[in-house]
Tab-separated table of C-alpha atoms in Angstrom:
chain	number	residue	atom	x	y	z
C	742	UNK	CA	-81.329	11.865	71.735
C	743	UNK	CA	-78.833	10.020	69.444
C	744	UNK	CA	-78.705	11.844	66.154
C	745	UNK	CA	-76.105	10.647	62.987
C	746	UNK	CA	-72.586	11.967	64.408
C	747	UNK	CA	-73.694	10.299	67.965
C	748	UNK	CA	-74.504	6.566	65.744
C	749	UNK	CA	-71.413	4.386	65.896
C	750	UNK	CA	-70.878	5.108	69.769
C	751	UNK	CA	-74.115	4.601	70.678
C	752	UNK	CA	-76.184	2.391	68.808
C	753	UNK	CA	-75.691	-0.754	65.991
C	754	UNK	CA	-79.104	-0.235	64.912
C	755	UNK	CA	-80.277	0.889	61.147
C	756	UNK	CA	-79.206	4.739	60.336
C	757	UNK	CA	-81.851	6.563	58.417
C	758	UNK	CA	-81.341	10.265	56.950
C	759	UNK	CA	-83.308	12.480	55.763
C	760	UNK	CA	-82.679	15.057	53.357
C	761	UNK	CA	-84.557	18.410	51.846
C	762	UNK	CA	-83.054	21.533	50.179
C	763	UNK	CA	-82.021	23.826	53.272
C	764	UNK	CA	-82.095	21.378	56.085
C	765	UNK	CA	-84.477	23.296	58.332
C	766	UNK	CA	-87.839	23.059	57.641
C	767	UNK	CA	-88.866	19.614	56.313
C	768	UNK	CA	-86.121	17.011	56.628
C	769	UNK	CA	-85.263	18.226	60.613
C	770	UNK	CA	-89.503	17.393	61.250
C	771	UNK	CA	-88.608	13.888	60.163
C	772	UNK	CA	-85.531	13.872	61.731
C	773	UNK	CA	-87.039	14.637	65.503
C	774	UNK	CA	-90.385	12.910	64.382
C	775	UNK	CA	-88.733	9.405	64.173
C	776	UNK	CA	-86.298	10.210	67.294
C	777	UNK	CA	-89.170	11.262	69.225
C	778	UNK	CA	-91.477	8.387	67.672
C	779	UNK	CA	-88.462	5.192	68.945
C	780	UNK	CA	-88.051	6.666	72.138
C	781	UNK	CA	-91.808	6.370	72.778
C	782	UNK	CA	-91.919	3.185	71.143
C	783	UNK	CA	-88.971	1.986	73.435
C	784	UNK	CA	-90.118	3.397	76.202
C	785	UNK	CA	-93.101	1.135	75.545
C	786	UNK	CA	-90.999	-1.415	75.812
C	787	UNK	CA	-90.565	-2.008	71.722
C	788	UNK	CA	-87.427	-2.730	71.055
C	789	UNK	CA	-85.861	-0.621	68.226
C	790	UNK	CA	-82.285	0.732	67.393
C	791	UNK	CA	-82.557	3.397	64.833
C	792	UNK	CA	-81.171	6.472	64.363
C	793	UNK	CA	-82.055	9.616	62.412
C	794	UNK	CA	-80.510	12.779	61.295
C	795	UNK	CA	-80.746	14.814	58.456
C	796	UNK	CA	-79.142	17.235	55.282
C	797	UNK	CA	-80.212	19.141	52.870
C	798	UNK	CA	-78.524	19.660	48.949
C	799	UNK	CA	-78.427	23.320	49.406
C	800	UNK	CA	-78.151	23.774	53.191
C	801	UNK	CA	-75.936	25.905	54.960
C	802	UNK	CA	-73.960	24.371	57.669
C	803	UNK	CA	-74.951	25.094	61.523
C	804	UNK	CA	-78.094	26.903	61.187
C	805	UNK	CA	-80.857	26.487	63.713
C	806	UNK	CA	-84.288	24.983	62.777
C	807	UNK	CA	-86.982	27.030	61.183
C	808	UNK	CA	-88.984	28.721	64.072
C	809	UNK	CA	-92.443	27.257	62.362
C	810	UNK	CA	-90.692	23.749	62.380
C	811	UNK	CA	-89.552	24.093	66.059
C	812	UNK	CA	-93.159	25.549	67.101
C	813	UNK	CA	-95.578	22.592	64.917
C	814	UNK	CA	-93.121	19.815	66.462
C	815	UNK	CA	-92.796	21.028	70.405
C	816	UNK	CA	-96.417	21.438	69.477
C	817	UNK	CA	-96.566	17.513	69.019
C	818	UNK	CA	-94.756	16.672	71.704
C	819	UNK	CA	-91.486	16.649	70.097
C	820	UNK	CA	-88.026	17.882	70.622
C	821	UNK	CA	-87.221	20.531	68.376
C	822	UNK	CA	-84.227	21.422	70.575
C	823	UNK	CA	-80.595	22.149	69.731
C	824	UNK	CA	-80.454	21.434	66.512
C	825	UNK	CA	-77.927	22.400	63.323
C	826	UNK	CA	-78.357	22.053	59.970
C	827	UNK	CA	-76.045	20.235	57.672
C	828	UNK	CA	-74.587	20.763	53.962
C	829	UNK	CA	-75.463	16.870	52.421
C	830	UNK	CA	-72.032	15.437	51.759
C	831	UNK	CA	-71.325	12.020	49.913
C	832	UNK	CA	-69.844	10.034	52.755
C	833	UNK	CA	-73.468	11.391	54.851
C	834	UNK	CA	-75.141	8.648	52.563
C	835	UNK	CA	-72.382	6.310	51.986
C	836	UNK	CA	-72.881	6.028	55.934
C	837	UNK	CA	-76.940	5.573	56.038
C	838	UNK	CA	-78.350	3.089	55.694
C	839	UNK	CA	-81.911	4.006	54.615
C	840	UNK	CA	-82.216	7.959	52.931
C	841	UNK	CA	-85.783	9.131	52.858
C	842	UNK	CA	-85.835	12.299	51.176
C	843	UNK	CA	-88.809	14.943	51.007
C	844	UNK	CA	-88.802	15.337	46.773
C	845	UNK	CA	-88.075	13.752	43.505
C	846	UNK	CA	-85.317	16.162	43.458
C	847	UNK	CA	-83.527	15.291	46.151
C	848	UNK	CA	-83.349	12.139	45.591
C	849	UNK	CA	-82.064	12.412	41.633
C	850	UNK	CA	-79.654	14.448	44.124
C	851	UNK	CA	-78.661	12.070	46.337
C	852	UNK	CA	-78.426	9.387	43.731
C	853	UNK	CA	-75.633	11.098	41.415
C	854	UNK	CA	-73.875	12.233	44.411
C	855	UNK	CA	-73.680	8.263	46.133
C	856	UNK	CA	-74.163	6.581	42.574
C	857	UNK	CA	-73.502	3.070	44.486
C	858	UNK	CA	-76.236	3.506	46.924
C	859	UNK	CA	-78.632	4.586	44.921
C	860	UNK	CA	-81.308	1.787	45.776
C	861	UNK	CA	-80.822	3.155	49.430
C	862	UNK	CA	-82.165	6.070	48.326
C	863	UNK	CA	-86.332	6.779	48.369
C	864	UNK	CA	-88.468	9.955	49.184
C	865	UNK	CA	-90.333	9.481	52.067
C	866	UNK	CA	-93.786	9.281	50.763
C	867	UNK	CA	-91.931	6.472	48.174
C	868	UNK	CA	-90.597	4.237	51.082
C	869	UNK	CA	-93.672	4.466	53.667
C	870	UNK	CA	-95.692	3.041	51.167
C	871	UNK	CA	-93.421	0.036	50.047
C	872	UNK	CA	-92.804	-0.825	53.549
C	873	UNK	CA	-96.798	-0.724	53.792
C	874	UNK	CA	-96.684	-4.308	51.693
C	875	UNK	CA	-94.955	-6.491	54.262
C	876	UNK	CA	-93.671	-6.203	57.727
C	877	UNK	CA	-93.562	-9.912	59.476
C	878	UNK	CA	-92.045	-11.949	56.509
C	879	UNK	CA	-89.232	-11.587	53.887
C	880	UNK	CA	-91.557	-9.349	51.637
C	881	UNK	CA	-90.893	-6.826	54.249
C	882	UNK	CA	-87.027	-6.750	54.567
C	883	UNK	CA	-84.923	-3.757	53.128
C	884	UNK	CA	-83.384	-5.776	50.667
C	885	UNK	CA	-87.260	-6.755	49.458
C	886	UNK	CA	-88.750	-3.331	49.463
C	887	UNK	CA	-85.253	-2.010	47.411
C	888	UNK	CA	-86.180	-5.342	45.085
C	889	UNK	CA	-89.707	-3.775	44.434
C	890	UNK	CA	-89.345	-0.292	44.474
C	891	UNK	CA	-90.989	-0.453	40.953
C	892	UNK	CA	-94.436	-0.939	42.553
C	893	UNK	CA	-94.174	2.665	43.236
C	894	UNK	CA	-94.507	5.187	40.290
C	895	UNK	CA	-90.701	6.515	41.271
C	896	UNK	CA	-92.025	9.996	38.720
C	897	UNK	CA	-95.627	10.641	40.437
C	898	UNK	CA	-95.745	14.373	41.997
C	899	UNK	CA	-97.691	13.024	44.856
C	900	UNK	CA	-94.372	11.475	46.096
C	901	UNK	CA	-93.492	14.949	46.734
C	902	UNK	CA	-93.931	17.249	49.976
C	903	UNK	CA	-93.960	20.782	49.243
C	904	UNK	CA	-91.399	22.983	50.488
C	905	UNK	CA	-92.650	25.805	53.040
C	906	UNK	CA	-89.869	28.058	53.087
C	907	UNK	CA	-91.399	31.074	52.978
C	908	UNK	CA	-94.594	30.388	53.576
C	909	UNK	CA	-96.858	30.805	56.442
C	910	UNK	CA	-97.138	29.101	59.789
C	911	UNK	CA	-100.223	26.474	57.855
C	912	UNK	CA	-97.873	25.423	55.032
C	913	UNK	CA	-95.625	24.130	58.108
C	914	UNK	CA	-98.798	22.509	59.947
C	915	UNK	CA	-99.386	20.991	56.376
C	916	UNK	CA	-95.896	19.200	56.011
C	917	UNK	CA	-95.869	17.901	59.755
C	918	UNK	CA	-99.103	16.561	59.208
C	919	UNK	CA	-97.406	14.874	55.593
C	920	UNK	CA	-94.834	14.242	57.037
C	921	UNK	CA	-95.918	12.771	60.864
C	922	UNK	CA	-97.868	9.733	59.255
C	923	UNK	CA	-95.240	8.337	57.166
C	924	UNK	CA	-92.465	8.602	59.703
C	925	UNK	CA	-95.233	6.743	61.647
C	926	UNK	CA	-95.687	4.173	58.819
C	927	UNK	CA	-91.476	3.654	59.035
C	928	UNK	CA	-91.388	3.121	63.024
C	929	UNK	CA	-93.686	0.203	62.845
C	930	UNK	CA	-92.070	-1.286	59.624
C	931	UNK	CA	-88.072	-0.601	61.973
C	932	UNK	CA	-90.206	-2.150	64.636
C	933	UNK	CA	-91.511	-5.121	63.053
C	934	UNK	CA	-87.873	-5.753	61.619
C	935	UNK	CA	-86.664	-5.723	65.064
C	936	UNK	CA	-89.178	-8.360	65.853
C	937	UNK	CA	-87.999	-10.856	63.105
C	938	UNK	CA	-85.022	-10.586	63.677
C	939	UNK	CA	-85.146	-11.565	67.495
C	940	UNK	CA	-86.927	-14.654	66.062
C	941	UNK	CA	-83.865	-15.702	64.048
C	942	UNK	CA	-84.859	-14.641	60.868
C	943	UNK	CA	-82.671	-12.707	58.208
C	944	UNK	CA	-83.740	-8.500	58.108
């Protein structure tokens, strides 16, 4: 598994992170979703260099993943092993280069705290649906989808996925199963990027 610290001796694809409040509950799912999701995909033979980790704005540094996390992903055939949570930091999204975060909150965060990447900067829900438009031609490319980010409502609540601290073992079934499908939606857009540009044509 190649997570964010393992990136620049490993891989020279795109870095994506994701970020929540307490790094343990909803950002780590899309973390090990999308890991779990390219190694399939590669495995398929699909080529795709990504990697994923994750933060959160209030998180405390080096603590595990939240047991109903780690059961609903080993449930899906994912690896919810060995991981640590991490405090977000500026030079975390200075370094990605895609963040997908879980609220509208997090990403006002992540915006004042990396003011010059802010149009790197999308909740999840935001992004899967931009990259939705166009995945074979230009309209598709990051730079596009940051270009058109307006044909999003950036204040709707339903870009939003609930936090389930607290809450019991179905809030955490209810955010994988939020959360699963977009990841999904962001593999085959990384994919298709990989695609164009092995025919010569700008990402």
């Amino acid at each position: 598994m190649v997570t964010g610290s393992d990136r620049d001796a490993t891989s020279t694809g795109l870095s994506i992170l994701f970020v929540c409040t307490g790094n343990i509950c909803r950002s780590p799912i899309g973390e090990r979703v999308l890991t779990g999701l390219a190694d399939r995909m590669r495995a398929d033979g699909t080529e795709l260099a990504v990697t994923a980790s994750s933060a959160g704005t209030g998180a405390l540094n080096g603590q595990p993943i939240h047991p109903h996390s780690a059961a609903v992903l080993t449930e899906h055939g994912y690896d919810a092993s060995g991981f640590e949570s991490r405090y977000l930091r500026p030079p975390m999204l200075t370094q990605a280069d895609l963040v997908l975060c879980m609220s509208r909150d997090h990403r006002a965060a992540a915006q004042q705290m990396a003011p010059a990447r802010w149009k790197r900067v999308f909740t999840l829900t935001e992004f899967a649906a931009l990259s939705e438009t166009g995945t074979t031609d230009e309209n598709g490319t990051l730079a596009a989808i940051m270009a058109g980010r307006g044909r999003v409502d950036p204040n709707s609540s339903l870009l939003d996925i609930v936090d389930p601290m607290g809450r019991p073992r179905e809030d955490f079934d209810r955010v994988f199963a939020e959360i699963e499908p977009k990841v999904e939606t962001v593999a085959g857009w990384l994919a298709a990027q990989q695609v164009t540009e092995t025919t010569g044509e700008s990402r």
